[in-house]
Coordinates of C-alpha atoms in Angstrom, one line a residue:
M876 CA -40.7 -19.3 -98.7
I877 CA -38.7 -19.7 -95.5
E878 CA -39.5 -20.5 -91.9
V879 CA -38.2 -18.9 -88.8
K880 CA -38.8 -19.7 -85.1
L881 CA -40.2 -16.6 -83.3
N882 CA -41.2 -16.9 -79.7
S883 CA -41.4 -20.7 -80.0
Q884 CA -43.7 -20.5 -83.0
V885 CA -42.8 -21.3 -86.6
V886 CA -43.8 -18.4 -88.9
K887 CA -43.7 -18.4 -92.6
G888 CA -42.5 -15.4 -94.5
I889 CA -40.7 -14.3 -97.7
S890 CA -37.0 -13.5 -98.0
F891 CA -36.6 -9.9 -99.2
F892 CA -33.3 -8.1 -99.6
G893 CA -31.6 -10.5 -97.2
C894 CA -34.2 -9.8 -94.4
L895 CA -37.4 -11.3 -93.3
F896 CA -40.7 -9.6 -94.0
I897 CA -43.4 -11.3 -91.9
A898 CA -46.7 -10.2 -93.3
S899 CA -48.8 -12.1 -90.8
L900 CA -47.2 -10.4 -87.8
V901 CA -46.5 -6.9 -89.1
K902 CA -49.5 -4.6 -89.2
T903 CA -48.3 -1.7 -91.3
K904 CA -49.1 0.2 -94.5
T905 CA -45.4 0.1 -95.5
T906 CA -45.1 -1.2 -99.0
L907 CA -42.4 -3.6 -100.3
A908 CA -40.9 -0.7 -102.2
Q909 CA -40.6 1.4 -99.0
Q910 CA -39.1 -1.7 -97.2
A911 CA -36.4 -1.9 -99.9
Q912 CA -35.5 1.8 -99.4
S913 CA -35.0 1.2 -95.7
T914 CA -32.1 -1.1 -96.4
D915 CA -29.9 2.1 -96.9
S916 CA -29.8 2.6 -93.1
P917 CA -28.9 -0.6 -91.1
T918 CA -30.1 -0.3 -87.5
F919 CA -29.1 -2.1 -84.3
S920 CA -30.4 -2.2 -80.8
G921 CA -28.7 -2.9 -77.4
V922 CA -29.9 -3.8 -74.0
A923 CA -27.8 -3.7 -70.8
H924 CA -28.2 -5.4 -67.4
V925 CA -26.7 -3.2 -64.7
Q926 CA -26.1 -3.4 -60.9
N927 CA -29.1 -2.5 -58.8
E928 CA -31.4 -1.8 -61.8
G929 CA -31.5 -5.0 -63.8
W930 CA -32.4 -4.9 -67.4
L931 CA -32.7 -1.4 -68.9
T932 CA -34.8 -0.2 -71.8
K933 CA -33.8 -1.4 -75.2
K934 CA -32.2 1.4 -77.3
K935 CA -31.4 1.8 -81.0
L936 CA -27.9 2.8 -82.2
P937 CA -26.3 5.3 -81.9
T938 CA -26.8 5.0 -78.2
I939 CA -25.2 4.3 -74.8
I940 CA -26.1 1.1 -73.1
G941 CA -25.5 1.0 -69.3
T942 CA -25.2 3.9 -66.9
V943 CA -22.8 6.8 -66.5
G944 CA -22.2 8.6 -63.2
K945 CA -23.9 6.1 -61.0
N946 CA -20.9 3.8 -60.2
Q947 CA -23.0 0.8 -61.3
R948 CA -21.3 -2.2 -63.0
L949 CA -22.4 -3.5 -66.4
E950 CA -23.2 -7.2 -65.8
A951 CA -24.7 -8.5 -69.1
M952 CA -25.9 -7.3 -72.5
Y953 CA -27.2 -8.4 -75.8
L954 CA -27.1 -6.6 -79.2
T955 CA -29.6 -7.1 -82.0
S956 CA -29.6 -6.4 -85.7
S957 CA -32.8 -5.4 -87.4
C958 CA -31.3 -6.8 -90.6
P959 CA -32.2 -4.2 -93.3
L960 CA -29.1 -5.6 -94.8
S961 CA -28.1 -9.2 -94.3
G962 CA -25.7 -9.6 -91.4
N963 CA -25.2 -10.2 -87.7
L964 CA -23.4 -8.6 -84.8
I965 CA -20.9 -10.8 -83.0
Y966 CA -19.7 -9.7 -79.5
Q967 CA -17.8 -11.0 -76.5
S968 CA -17.5 -9.9 -72.8
H969 CA -14.5 -10.1 -70.5
L970 CA -15.7 -10.9 -67.0
S971 CA -13.9 -10.5 -63.6
N972 CA -12.2 -13.7 -62.5
I973 CA -13.4 -15.5 -65.6
G974 CA -11.8 -13.8 -68.6
W975 CA -13.2 -13.7 -72.2
Q976 CA -16.5 -15.6 -72.6
S977 CA -17.6 -17.5 -75.6
I978 CA -18.6 -15.3 -78.6
S979 CA -22.3 -14.3 -78.8
E980 CA -24.1 -13.5 -82.0
N981 CA -27.1 -11.3 -82.6
N982 CA -29.5 -11.3 -79.7
E983 CA -27.6 -13.9 -77.6
L984 CA -26.7 -13.1 -74.0
S985 CA -23.2 -11.9 -73.2
G986 CA -22.2 -11.7 -69.5
I987 CA -23.8 -13.3 -66.5
V988 CA -27.0 -12.4 -64.6
G989 CA -27.4 -13.1 -60.9
Q990 CA -23.8 -13.4 -59.8
S991 CA -22.9 -9.7 -59.3
R992 CA -20.0 -10.2 -61.7
Q993 CA -18.7 -7.2 -63.6
I994 CA -18.0 -6.9 -67.3
E995 CA -14.5 -5.4 -67.7
A996 CA -14.2 -5.2 -71.5
V997 CA -16.1 -6.0 -74.7
R998 CA -15.3 -6.7 -78.3
I999 CA -17.8 -6.2 -81.1
A1000 CA -17.8 -6.7 -84.9
L1001 CA -20.1 -7.0 -87.9
K1002 CA -20.4 -10.3 -89.7
G1003 CA -21.7 -11.0 -93.2
P1004 CA -22.4 -8.7 -96.2
M1005 CA -23.3 -5.8 -94.0
S1006 CA -19.6 -5.5 -93.0
K1007 CA -18.7 -4.5 -96.6
T1008 CA -20.6 -1.3 -96.3
H1009 CA -20.7 -0.4 -92.6
Q1010 CA -18.7 -0.7 -89.5
V1011 CA -19.6 -0.5 -85.8
E1012 CA -17.6 1.8 -83.6
Y1013 CA -17.7 1.6 -79.8
R1014 CA -16.1 2.7 -76.6
G1015 CA -16.3 1.8 -73.0
H1016 CA -16.9 3.9 -69.9
V1017 CA -14.7 2.5 -67.1
A1018 CA -14.8 3.1 -63.3
N1019 CA -12.3 5.9 -62.3
K1020 CA -11.3 6.4 -65.9
G1021 CA -14.3 7.6 -67.7
W1022 CA -14.7 7.2 -71.5
L1023 CA -11.9 5.5 -73.3
N1024 CA -11.0 5.9 -77.0
W1025 CA -13.3 4.8 -79.8
V1026 CA -12.4 1.3 -81.3
T1027 CA -13.8 -0.9 -84.0
D1028 CA -13.5 -4.3 -85.7
W1029 CA -13.1 -6.6 -82.7
Q1030 CA -10.7 -4.4 -80.7
S1031 CA -11.1 -4.5 -76.9
A1032 CA -13.0 -1.6 -75.3
G1033 CA -12.4 -1.4 -71.6
T1034 CA -9.6 -2.9 -69.4
T1035 CA -8.4 -6.4 -68.5
G1036 CA -6.3 -7.3 -65.5
E1037 CA -7.0 -4.1 -63.6
N1038 CA -10.2 -5.2 -61.8
R1039 CA -12.1 -2.1 -63.1
Q1040 CA -15.8 -2.4 -63.9
L1041 CA -17.2 -1.4 -67.3
E1042 CA -20.2 0.8 -66.6
A1043 CA -21.4 1.6 -70.1
V1044 CA -20.8 1.0 -73.8
Q1045 CA -21.4 3.7 -76.4
L1046 CA -22.1 2.3 -80.0
R1047 CA -22.5 3.9 -83.3
L1048 CA -22.8 2.6 -86.8
K1049 CA -20.9 4.3 -89.6
K1050 CA -21.0 3.8 -93.3
K1051 CA -17.6 3.1 -94.8
T1052 CA -15.9 5.5 -97.1
T1053 CA -13.4 4.7 -99.7
A1054 CA -10.8 6.4 -97.6
A1055 CA -11.5 4.4 -94.5
T1056 CA -8.8 2.1 -93.2
K1057 CA -10.2 -1.4 -92.7
M1058 CA -8.8 -3.7 -90.1
P1059 CA -8.6 -7.4 -91.0
Q1060 CA -10.8 -9.7 -88.9
L1061 CA -10.0 -13.2 -87.6
V1062 CA -12.4 -14.9 -85.3
T1063 CA -12.4 -18.6 -84.4
Q1064 CA -14.5 -21.0 -82.2
N1065 CA -13.9 -24.1 -80.2
L1066 CA -14.6 -27.4 -82.0
M1067 CA -15.4 -31.0 -80.9
I1068 CA -14.5 -34.1 -83.0
H1069 CA -14.6 -37.8 -82.3
Q1070 CA -11.6 -39.9 -81.9
S1071 CA -10.2 -41.2 -85.2
S1072 CA -12.4 -38.9 -87.2
S1073 CA -10.8 -36.4 -89.6
F1074 CA -10.1 -32.8 -88.5
N1075 CA -10.7 -29.9 -90.9
W1076 CA -8.4 -27.0 -90.0
K1077 CA -10.8 -24.5 -91.6
K1078 CA -13.8 -25.6 -89.4
P1079 CA -13.0 -23.5 -86.3
I1080 CA -12.8 -20.3 -88.4
I1081 CA -15.9 -18.1 -88.2
V1082 CA -14.7 -14.8 -89.8
A1083 CA -11.4 -14.3 -91.7
V1084 CA -11.1 -11.3 -94.0
D1085 CA -8.3 -9.0 -94.9
Q1086 CA -8.1 -5.2 -95.0
K1087 CA -10.1 -5.1 -98.2
D1088 CA -12.9 -7.4 -96.9
Q1089 CA -11.6 -10.2 -99.1
P1090 CA -11.8 -13.7 -97.6
L1091 CA -8.6 -15.1 -96.3
S1092 CA -7.6 -18.6 -97.4
L1093 CA -6.0 -21.0 -95.0
E1094 CA -2.8 -20.5 -96.8
N1095 CA -2.7 -16.9 -95.7
I1096 CA -3.3 -17.8 -92.0
Q1097 CA -0.5 -19.1 -89.8
V1098 CA -1.7 -22.1 -87.6
N1099 CA 0.2 -23.0 -84.5
G1100 CA -0.7 -26.2 -82.7
S1101 CA -1.2 -29.8 -83.3
V1102 CA -4.3 -32.1 -83.0
N1103 CA -3.9 -35.9 -82.5
N1104 CA -7.2 -37.3 -83.5
Q1105 CA -6.2 -40.7 -82.2
V1106 CA -5.8 -39.6 -78.6
V1107 CA -8.6 -38.2 -76.4
G1108 CA -7.8 -34.8 -75.1
V1109 CA -8.0 -31.0 -75.5
Y1110 CA -5.7 -29.4 -78.1
P1111 CA -5.1 -25.6 -78.2
V1112 CA -4.7 -24.1 -81.7
V1113 CA -3.8 -20.5 -82.5
Y1114 CA -4.7 -18.9 -85.8
S1115 CA -2.7 -15.8 -86.8
Y1116 CA -2.6 -13.4 -89.7
S1117 CA 0.2 -10.9 -90.3
Y1118 CA -0.4 -7.6 -92.2
G1119 CA 0.8 -4.1 -92.5
N1120 CA 4.0 -3.1 -90.6
Q1121 CA 4.5 -6.4 -88.8
E1122 CA 1.1 -6.2 -87.2
V1123 CA -0.6 -9.5 -86.2
I1124 CA -4.1 -10.5 -85.2
S1125 CA -4.8 -13.9 -83.7
S1126 CA -7.5 -16.1 -82.3
R1127 CA -7.3 -19.2 -80.1
S1128 CA -9.4 -22.3 -80.4
L1129 CA -9.7 -25.5 -78.3
I1130 CA -10.1 -28.7 -80.3
Y1131 CA -11.7 -31.5 -78.2
V1132 CA -11.1 -35.1 -79.3
L1133 CA -14.0 -37.0 -77.8
P1134 CA -13.6 -40.7 -76.7
T1135 CA -14.7 -43.6 -78.8
Q1136 CA -17.7 -45.8 -78.1
A1137 CA -15.5 -48.4 -76.4
Y1138 CA -14.2 -45.9 -73.9
L1139 CA -17.8 -44.6 -73.3
L1140 CA -18.8 -48.1 -72.1
E1141 CA -16.3 -47.8 -69.3
D1142 CA -17.6 -44.3 -68.6
R1143 CA -21.1 -45.6 -68.4
V1144 CA -20.2 -48.1 -65.7
A1145 CA -18.6 -45.3 -63.7
E1146 CA -21.5 -43.0 -64.2
K1147 CA -24.0 -45.5 -62.8
E1148 CA -21.9 -46.4 -59.8
M1149 CA -21.2 -42.8 -58.9
L1150 CA -24.9 -41.9 -59.2
R1151 CA -25.8 -44.9 -57.0
L1152 CA -23.4 -43.7 -54.3
V1153 CA -24.6 -40.1 -54.4
N1154 CA -28.3 -41.0 -54.2
Q1155 CA -27.6 -43.5 -51.4
H1156 CA -25.8 -40.7 -49.6
R1157 CA -28.7 -38.2 -50.2
A1158 CA -31.2 -40.8 -48.9
I1159 CA -29.6 -40.7 -45.5
Y1160 CA -30.5 -37.1 -45.2
H1161 CA -34.0 -37.7 -46.7
L1162 CA -33.2 -35.9 -49.9
P1163 CA -34.8 -36.8 -53.2
P1164 CA -32.7 -38.9 -55.7
L1165 CA -30.9 -37.3 -58.6
A1166 CA -31.9 -38.3 -62.2
D1167 CA -29.3 -39.6 -64.6
K1168 CA -28.7 -37.0 -67.4
A1169 CA -26.5 -38.2 -70.3
A1170 CA -25.8 -34.7 -71.5
L1171 CA -24.5 -33.6 -68.1
S1172 CA -22.2 -36.6 -68.1
Q1173 CA -20.9 -35.7 -71.5
A1174 CA -20.1 -32.2 -70.2
A1175 CA -18.5 -33.7 -67.1
R1176 CA -16.2 -35.9 -69.3
L1177 CA -15.1 -32.9 -71.3
R1178 CA -14.5 -30.9 -68.2
S1179 CA -12.3 -33.7 -66.9
Q1180 CA -10.2 -33.5 -70.0
E1181 CA -9.8 -29.8 -69.6
L1182 CA -8.5 -30.2 -66.0
E1183 CA -5.3 -31.6 -67.3
Q1184 CA -4.6 -28.1 -68.8
N1185 CA -6.1 -26.0 -66.1
Y1186 CA -7.1 -27.5 -62.8
G1187 CA -9.8 -25.3 -61.4
H1188 CA -13.4 -24.2 -62.2
S1189 CA -12.2 -21.9 -65.1
R1190 CA -11.7 -23.5 -68.5
P1191 CA -8.4 -23.4 -70.4
D1192 CA -9.7 -20.4 -72.5
G1193 CA -10.5 -18.4 -69.3
T1194 CA -14.3 -18.8 -69.4
N1195 CA -16.4 -20.2 -66.6
F1196 CA -16.9 -24.0 -66.4
D1197 CA -20.6 -23.7 -67.4
T1198 CA -19.8 -22.4 -70.9
I1199 CA -19.0 -26.0 -72.0
G1200 CA -22.7 -26.7 -71.5
E1201 CA -23.6 -24.0 -74.0
Q1202 CA -21.3 -25.7 -76.6
L1203 CA -23.2 -28.9 -76.1
G1204 CA -26.6 -27.2 -76.5
L1205 CA -27.3 -27.1 -72.7
A1206 CA -28.8 -23.7 -71.7
V1207 CA -27.5 -24.3 -68.1
S1208 CA -27.2 -20.6 -67.4
E1209 CA -30.8 -20.0 -68.3
E1210 CA -32.7 -23.1 -67.1
G1211 CA -31.5 -23.5 -63.5
Q1212 CA -28.7 -23.8 -61.0
L1213 CA -25.5 -25.7 -61.7
G1214 CA -22.8 -27.0 -59.4
E1215 CA -19.5 -28.6 -60.2
N1216 CA -17.2 -30.9 -58.1
I1217 CA -13.7 -31.7 -59.4
Q1218 CA -11.0 -34.0 -58.1
V1219 CA -7.6 -35.5 -59.1
I1220 CA -6.4 -38.9 -57.7
P1221 CA -3.4 -41.1 -58.6
Y1222 CA -4.0 -43.7 -61.3
H1223 CA -3.5 -47.3 -60.4
S1224 CA -3.6 -49.8 -63.3
D1225 CA -4.6 -52.6 -61.1
E1226 CA -7.6 -50.7 -59.7
G1227 CA -11.0 -51.5 -61.2
T1228 CA -13.6 -48.9 -62.4
E1229 CA -15.8 -49.3 -59.3
Q1230 CA -12.9 -49.1 -56.9
M1231 CA -11.8 -45.9 -58.6
V1232 CA -15.3 -44.4 -58.3
H1233 CA -15.4 -45.3 -54.6
T1234 CA -12.1 -43.5 -54.0
L1235 CA -13.4 -40.4 -55.8
F1236 CA -16.7 -40.5 -53.9
S1237 CA -14.9 -40.8 -50.5
G1238 CA -12.8 -37.8 -51.4
W1239 CA -15.8 -35.6 -52.1
V1240 CA -17.8 -36.8 -49.0
N1241 CA -14.9 -36.0 -46.8
S1242 CA -14.6 -32.4 -48.1
A1243 CA -17.2 -30.1 -46.6
S1244 CA -17.8 -27.9 -49.6
H1245 CA -18.0 -30.8 -52.1
N1246 CA -20.2 -32.8 -49.8
Q1247 CA -22.6 -29.8 -49.5
N1248 CA -22.8 -29.7 -53.3
M1249 CA -23.9 -33.3 -53.3
L1250 CA -26.5 -32.7 -50.6
T1251 CA -28.0 -29.5 -52.0
S1252 CA -31.7 -30.2 -52.0
V1253 CA -32.7 -28.2 -55.1
Y1254 CA -30.5 -30.3 -57.5
N1255 CA -32.5 -33.0 -59.4
E1256 CA -30.2 -34.1 -62.2
F1257 CA -26.7 -35.5 -62.2
G1258 CA -23.7 -36.2 -64.5
F1259 CA -20.3 -37.7 -63.9
G1260 CA -17.2 -38.1 -66.0
F1261 CA -13.5 -38.9 -65.7
Y1262 CA -10.3 -38.8 -67.7
K1263 CA -6.9 -40.6 -67.5
G1264 CA -4.1 -38.0 -67.9
S1265 CA -1.0 -36.7 -66.2
Y1266 CA -0.5 -34.1 -63.5
Q1267 CA 2.9 -32.9 -62.2
G1268 CA 4.6 -35.8 -64.1
K1269 CA 2.4 -38.6 -62.7
Q1270 CA -0.4 -40.6 -64.2
V1271 CA -3.7 -39.5 -62.6
I1272 CA -7.5 -39.6 -62.9
F1273 CA -9.3 -36.3 -63.3
A1274 CA -13.0 -36.5 -62.4
T1275 CA -16.0 -34.1 -62.5
Q1276 CA -19.5 -34.2 -61.1
W1277 CA -22.2 -31.9 -62.5
L1278 CA -25.3 -31.3 -60.3
F1279 CA -28.1 -29.4 -61.9
Q1280 CA -31.5 -28.0 -60.9
Q1281 CA -33.7 -28.4 -63.9
N1282 CA -36.5 -25.8 -63.6
K1283 CA -39.9 -27.5 -64.1

């Protein structure tokens, strides 16, 4: 017996041909033998969120998700496997002014709802045993260009760098033939480790198979980058695989080395003092105090480390700042409103932690946009973090505030 979480309820069922048959929820006369026969035809569904219309009706493949001929941007989507054969869909969206988002997998949201931000391109692939017998083909319908060519196996469908909205994606599932040419796949993820702990170079790899669907060992993959597990920071690592006529596929991961407990004690002093100053400031305007949220402070510390590589509200991998919350298990995009303040100031070795915090707070108070963030009435939770690094050849302090509206 196995258990799955379905609509916040734990349901028991039996594992059958790599899928879940939930007898207590499925009212049908279909026998187990008929269920087994259905595994010959894997099925998938897709749902699109588009400009002016919101979420459209869920459709099974082969289908078109989105709209054609209405000049409406595709803003978000999710894809779902019915799992007649064991396997998941992985997919990724490239958003305007953000870049490639984190990878989504089987029924996870890709894109952003509520910001009027266009998807410009997507990448899709099958993961698991299903990819040995089938492949998903897809193409994008782009503003002022129409339908682009069919692609498969994690190739980009759409455009990047042209500020053109993707309006629809057409998908179809095809059974592989012996004559079909298979593209290798290499997909990696970001990883977090603690200072002084060991780093496994294989851990970031999600999918790595060659043209024959055989697993690639680390010896077959070229790794460019270094990770110093003794020094807190963010380390980019690029995994590459060469095949065919000098063709190369690659995937980039960010390895976060998190601070030790001793460093976190200094952080804690700074967090408490910054929260005290912010709540004191809000009280002057008769605003309710913000609650201390450890998870938000952890996210703020990591964002402060990232600022050394890319100072701005986009992360080093091009995604929006809130995606780091998703890596930490914070569903910030779904549960409420999130604001971020960032700052960089010179580092002075003779300056204490509280004095540093006061300097940062003064900088935010005297900036109209940052001050407005701290005085936004709907926020009710707070996190703060800082990082000692270098900027333009000088030692500095990078700092981040996260202000969050937790929906009740």
